[in-house]
């Protein structure tokens, strides 16, 4: 999508808020407690999938109390607009070994599940002590691979959403809430 087209009616394309800042904050507080209960004082490595999960990562890491390291990986599946290319590329790998570590993947949204499925395969092959997935959003109706998050904060219908890290053509990541995108 060219930039001029993308920026036309920029504000109007924020169709409606579907999850407010307050709802996100409350769900993250609860998720932090759930993570603390699962690991019970054991150290964890939170692995955020860039770029979409960067906002969620910054909040979820402050909601847990167990000793916690953070690490980042970059995977791309949506190259332009709202259409998935169906191809997943790991464009930036972790900067640390995760062997024998308790790893928690922090994801923004599970849509078809392809991205996460590939990432899970790669990370499992590195022999972590355990591997779990926490996702902010889940669109189960769109799934093409058999995959379920260990912890999912919100289940949403088949809508294209923006904000709180999620983009459309790289814009709208800075919205503090989750909104439906559209004309
Ligand atoms: P999946 O591989 O189809 O599960 O989708 C993976 C990635 O596509 C997510 O991590 C997001 O970055 C992106 N994505 C999927 N659905 C949406 C959406 O509704 N808005 C913005 N990005 C999305
Ligand atoms: Mg993502």
PDB file of N, CA, C and O in Angstrom, residues 31-59:
ATOM      1  N   UNK A  31      -3.002 -11.601  34.338  1.00  0.00           N
ATOM      2  CA  UNK A  31      -2.090 -12.530  33.647  1.00  0.00           C
ATOM      3  C   UNK A  31      -0.749 -12.606  34.380  1.00  0.00           C
ATOM      4  O   UNK A  31      -0.146 -13.682  34.503  1.00  0.00           O
ATOM      5  N   UNK A  32      -0.287 -11.472  34.896  1.00  0.00           N
ATOM      6  CA  UNK A  32       0.969 -11.440  35.650  1.00  0.00           C
ATOM      7  C   UNK A  32       0.890 -12.357  36.866  1.00  0.00           C
ATOM      8  O   UNK A  32       1.832 -13.117  37.154  1.00  0.00           O
ATOM      9  N   UNK A  33      -0.249 -12.317  37.532  1.00  0.00           N
ATOM     10  CA  UNK A  33      -0.439 -13.166  38.723  1.00  0.00           C
ATOM     11  C   UNK A  33      -0.476 -14.634  38.324  1.00  0.00           C
ATOM     12  O   UNK A  33       0.066 -15.497  39.030  1.00  0.00           O
ATOM     13  N   UNK A  34      -1.118 -14.933  37.197  1.00  0.00           N
ATOM     14  CA  UNK A  34      -1.187 -16.320  36.718  1.00  0.00           C
ATOM     15  C   UNK A  34       0.233 -16.830  36.416  1.00  0.00           C
ATOM     16  O   UNK A  34       0.598 -17.950  36.787  1.00  0.00           O
ATOM     17  N   UNK A  35       1.025 -16.006  35.751  1.00  0.00           N
ATOM     18  CA  UNK A  35       2.404 -16.402  35.431  1.00  0.00           C
ATOM     19  C   UNK A  35       3.200 -16.630  36.719  1.00  0.00           C
ATOM     20  O   UNK A  35       3.916 -17.623  36.856  1.00  0.00           O
ATOM     21  N   UNK A  36       3.055 -15.733  37.668  1.00  0.00           N
ATOM     22  CA  UNK A  36       3.746 -15.896  38.963  1.00  0.00           C
ATOM     23  C   UNK A  36       3.369 -17.222  39.619  1.00  0.00           C
ATOM     24  O   UNK A  36       4.229 -17.921  40.173  1.00  0.00           O
ATOM     25  N   UNK A  37       2.080 -17.573  39.547  1.00  0.00           N
ATOM     26  CA  UNK A  37       1.616 -18.813  40.185  1.00  0.00           C
ATOM     27  C   UNK A  37       2.189 -20.041  39.464  1.00  0.00           C
ATOM     28  O   UNK A  37       2.571 -21.020  40.114  1.00  0.00           O
ATOM     29  N   UNK A  38       2.275 -19.982  38.136  1.00  0.00           N
ATOM     30  CA  UNK A  38       2.805 -21.132  37.373  1.00  0.00           C
ATOM     31  C   UNK A  38       4.281 -21.364  37.714  1.00  0.00           C
ATOM     32  O   UNK A  38       4.706 -22.491  37.958  1.00  0.00           O
ATOM     33  N   UNK A  39       5.076 -20.300  37.748  1.00  0.00           N
ATOM     34  CA  UNK A  39       6.531 -20.482  37.902  1.00  0.00           C
ATOM     35  C   UNK A  39       6.977 -20.468  39.357  1.00  0.00           C
ATOM     36  O   UNK A  39       8.100 -20.907  39.651  1.00  0.00           O
ATOM     37  N   UNK A  40       6.156 -19.957  40.242  1.00  0.00           N
ATOM     38  CA  UNK A  40       6.374 -20.071  41.679  1.00  0.00           C
ATOM     39  C   UNK A  40       7.820 -19.754  42.094  1.00  0.00           C
ATOM     40  O   UNK A  40       8.506 -20.579  42.714  1.00  0.00           O
ATOM     41  N   UNK A  41       8.298 -18.590  41.696  1.00  0.00           N
ATOM     42  CA  UNK A  41       9.633 -18.146  42.103  1.00  0.00           C
ATOM     43  C   UNK A  41      10.766 -18.557  41.166  1.00  0.00           C
ATOM     44  O   UNK A  41      11.888 -18.066  41.296  1.00  0.00           O
ATOM     45  N   UNK A  42      10.474 -19.467  40.228  1.00  0.00           N
ATOM     46  CA  UNK A  42      11.543 -19.884  39.298  1.00  0.00           C
ATOM     47  C   UNK A  42      11.772 -18.790  38.248  1.00  0.00           C
ATOM     48  O   UNK A  42      10.823 -18.129  37.808  1.00  0.00           O
ATOM     49  N   UNK A  43      12.998 -18.587  37.817  1.00  0.00           N
ATOM     50  CA  UNK A  43      13.265 -17.540  36.822  1.00  0.00           C
ATOM     51  C   UNK A  43      12.725 -17.908  35.432  1.00  0.00           C
ATOM     52  O   UNK A  43      12.722 -19.084  35.059  1.00  0.00           O
ATOM     53  N   UNK A  44      12.283 -16.905  34.711  1.00  0.00           N
ATOM     54  CA  UNK A  44      11.754 -17.122  33.361  1.00  0.00           C
ATOM     55  C   UNK A  44      12.444 -16.206  32.350  1.00  0.00           C
ATOM     56  O   UNK A  44      13.057 -15.199  32.729  1.00  0.00           O
ATOM     57  N   UNK A  45      12.333 -16.598  31.075  1.00  0.00           N
ATOM     58  CA  UNK A  45      12.781 -15.722  29.988  1.00  0.00           C
ATOM     59  C   UNK A  45      11.547 -15.387  29.153  1.00  0.00           C
ATOM     60  O   UNK A  45      10.904 -16.281  28.595  1.00  0.00           O
ATOM     61  N   UNK A  46      11.191 -14.121  29.128  1.00  0.00           N
ATOM     62  CA  UNK A  46      10.071 -13.680  28.285  1.00  0.00           C
ATOM     63  C   UNK A  46      10.627 -13.385  26.901  1.00  0.00           C
ATOM     64  O   UNK A  46      11.545 -12.572  26.748  1.00  0.00           O
ATOM     65  N   UNK A  47      10.074 -14.067  25.895  1.00  0.00           N
ATOM     66  CA  UNK A  47      10.533 -13.858  24.516  1.00  0.00           C
ATOM     67  C   UNK A  47       9.420 -13.160  23.737  1.00  0.00           C
ATOM     68  O   UNK A  47       8.354 -13.733  23.510  1.00  0.00           O
ATOM     69  N   UNK A  48       9.674 -11.926  23.379  1.00  0.00           N
ATOM     70  CA  UNK A  48       8.672 -11.158  22.660  1.00  0.00           C
ATOM     71  C   UNK A  48       8.895 -11.244  21.164  1.00  0.00           C
ATOM     72  O   UNK A  48      10.025 -11.192  20.681  1.00  0.00           O
ATOM     73  N   UNK A  49       7.783 -11.407  20.446  1.00  0.00           N
ATOM     74  CA  UNK A  49       7.871 -11.468  18.989  1.00  0.00           C
ATOM     75  C   UNK A  49       7.607 -10.070  18.429  1.00  0.00           C
ATOM     76  O   UNK A  49       6.508  -9.539  18.525  1.00  0.00           O
ATOM     77  N   UNK A  50       8.658  -9.505  17.854  1.00  0.00           N
ATOM     78  CA  UNK A  50       8.566  -8.144  17.312  1.00  0.00           C
ATOM     79  C   UNK A  50       7.902  -8.160  15.942  1.00  0.00           C
ATOM     80  O   UNK A  50       7.923  -9.186  15.286  1.00  0.00           O
ATOM     81  N   UNK A  51       7.369  -7.081  15.457  1.00  0.00           N
ATOM     82  CA  UNK A  51       7.297  -5.872  16.253  1.00  0.00           C
ATOM     83  C   UNK A  51       6.035  -5.851  17.122  1.00  0.00           C
ATOM     84  O   UNK A  51       5.983  -5.164  18.136  1.00  0.00           O
ATOM     85  N   UNK A  52       5.000  -6.541  16.688  1.00  0.00           N
ATOM     86  CA  UNK A  52       3.658  -6.374  17.258  1.00  0.00           C
ATOM     87  C   UNK A  52       3.557  -6.496  18.769  1.00  0.00           C
ATOM     88  O   UNK A  52       2.736  -5.841  19.387  1.00  0.00           O
ATOM     89  N   UNK A  53       4.417  -7.346  19.371  1.00  0.00           N
ATOM     90  CA  UNK A  53       4.263  -7.622  20.810  1.00  0.00           C
ATOM     91  C   UNK A  53       5.072  -6.672  21.709  1.00  0.00           C
ATOM     92  O   UNK A  53       5.128  -6.871  22.911  1.00  0.00           O
ATOM     93  N   UNK A  54       5.674  -5.629  21.125  1.00  0.00           N
ATOM     94  CA  UNK A  54       6.581  -4.812  21.954  1.00  0.00           C
ATOM     95  C   UNK A  54       5.854  -4.050  23.069  1.00  0.00           C
ATOM     96  O   UNK A  54       6.388  -3.883  24.162  1.00  0.00           O
ATOM     97  N   UNK A  55       4.640  -3.603  22.818  1.00  0.00           N
ATOM     98  CA  UNK A  55       3.901  -2.858  23.852  1.00  0.00           C
ATOM     99  C   UNK A  55       3.427  -3.827  24.944  1.00  0.00           C
ATOM    100  O   UNK A  55       3.583  -3.567  26.136  1.00  0.00           O
ATOM    101  N   UNK A  56       2.878  -4.954  24.495  1.00  0.00           N
ATOM    102  CA  UNK A  56       2.415  -5.980  25.435  1.00  0.00           C
ATOM    103  C   UNK A  56       3.574  -6.453  26.315  1.00  0.00           C
ATOM    104  O   UNK A  56       3.439  -6.594  27.535  1.00  0.00           O
ATOM    105  N   UNK A  57       4.725  -6.664  25.710  1.00  0.00           N
ATOM    106  CA  UNK A  57       5.905  -7.097  26.462  1.00  0.00           C
ATOM    107  C   UNK A  57       6.259  -6.099  27.561  1.00  0.00           C
ATOM    108  O   UNK A  57       6.538  -6.485  28.704  1.00  0.00           O
ATOM    109  N   UNK A  58       6.216  -4.824  27.222  1.00  0.00           N
ATOM    110  CA  UNK A  58       6.636  -3.822  28.214  1.00  0.00           C
ATOM    111  C   UNK A  58       5.679  -3.810  29.408  1.00  0.00           C
ATOM    112  O   UNK A  58       6.090  -3.539  30.534  1.00  0.00           O
ATOM    113  N   UNK A  59       4.423  -4.121  29.182  1.00  0.00           N
ATOM    114  CA  UNK A  59       3.469  -4.155  30.293  1.00  0.00           C
ATOM    115  C   UNK A  59       3.482  -5.488  31.033  1.00  0.00           C
ATOM    116  O   UNK A  59       3.449  -5.513  32.264  1.00  0.00           O
TER     117      UNK A  59
END
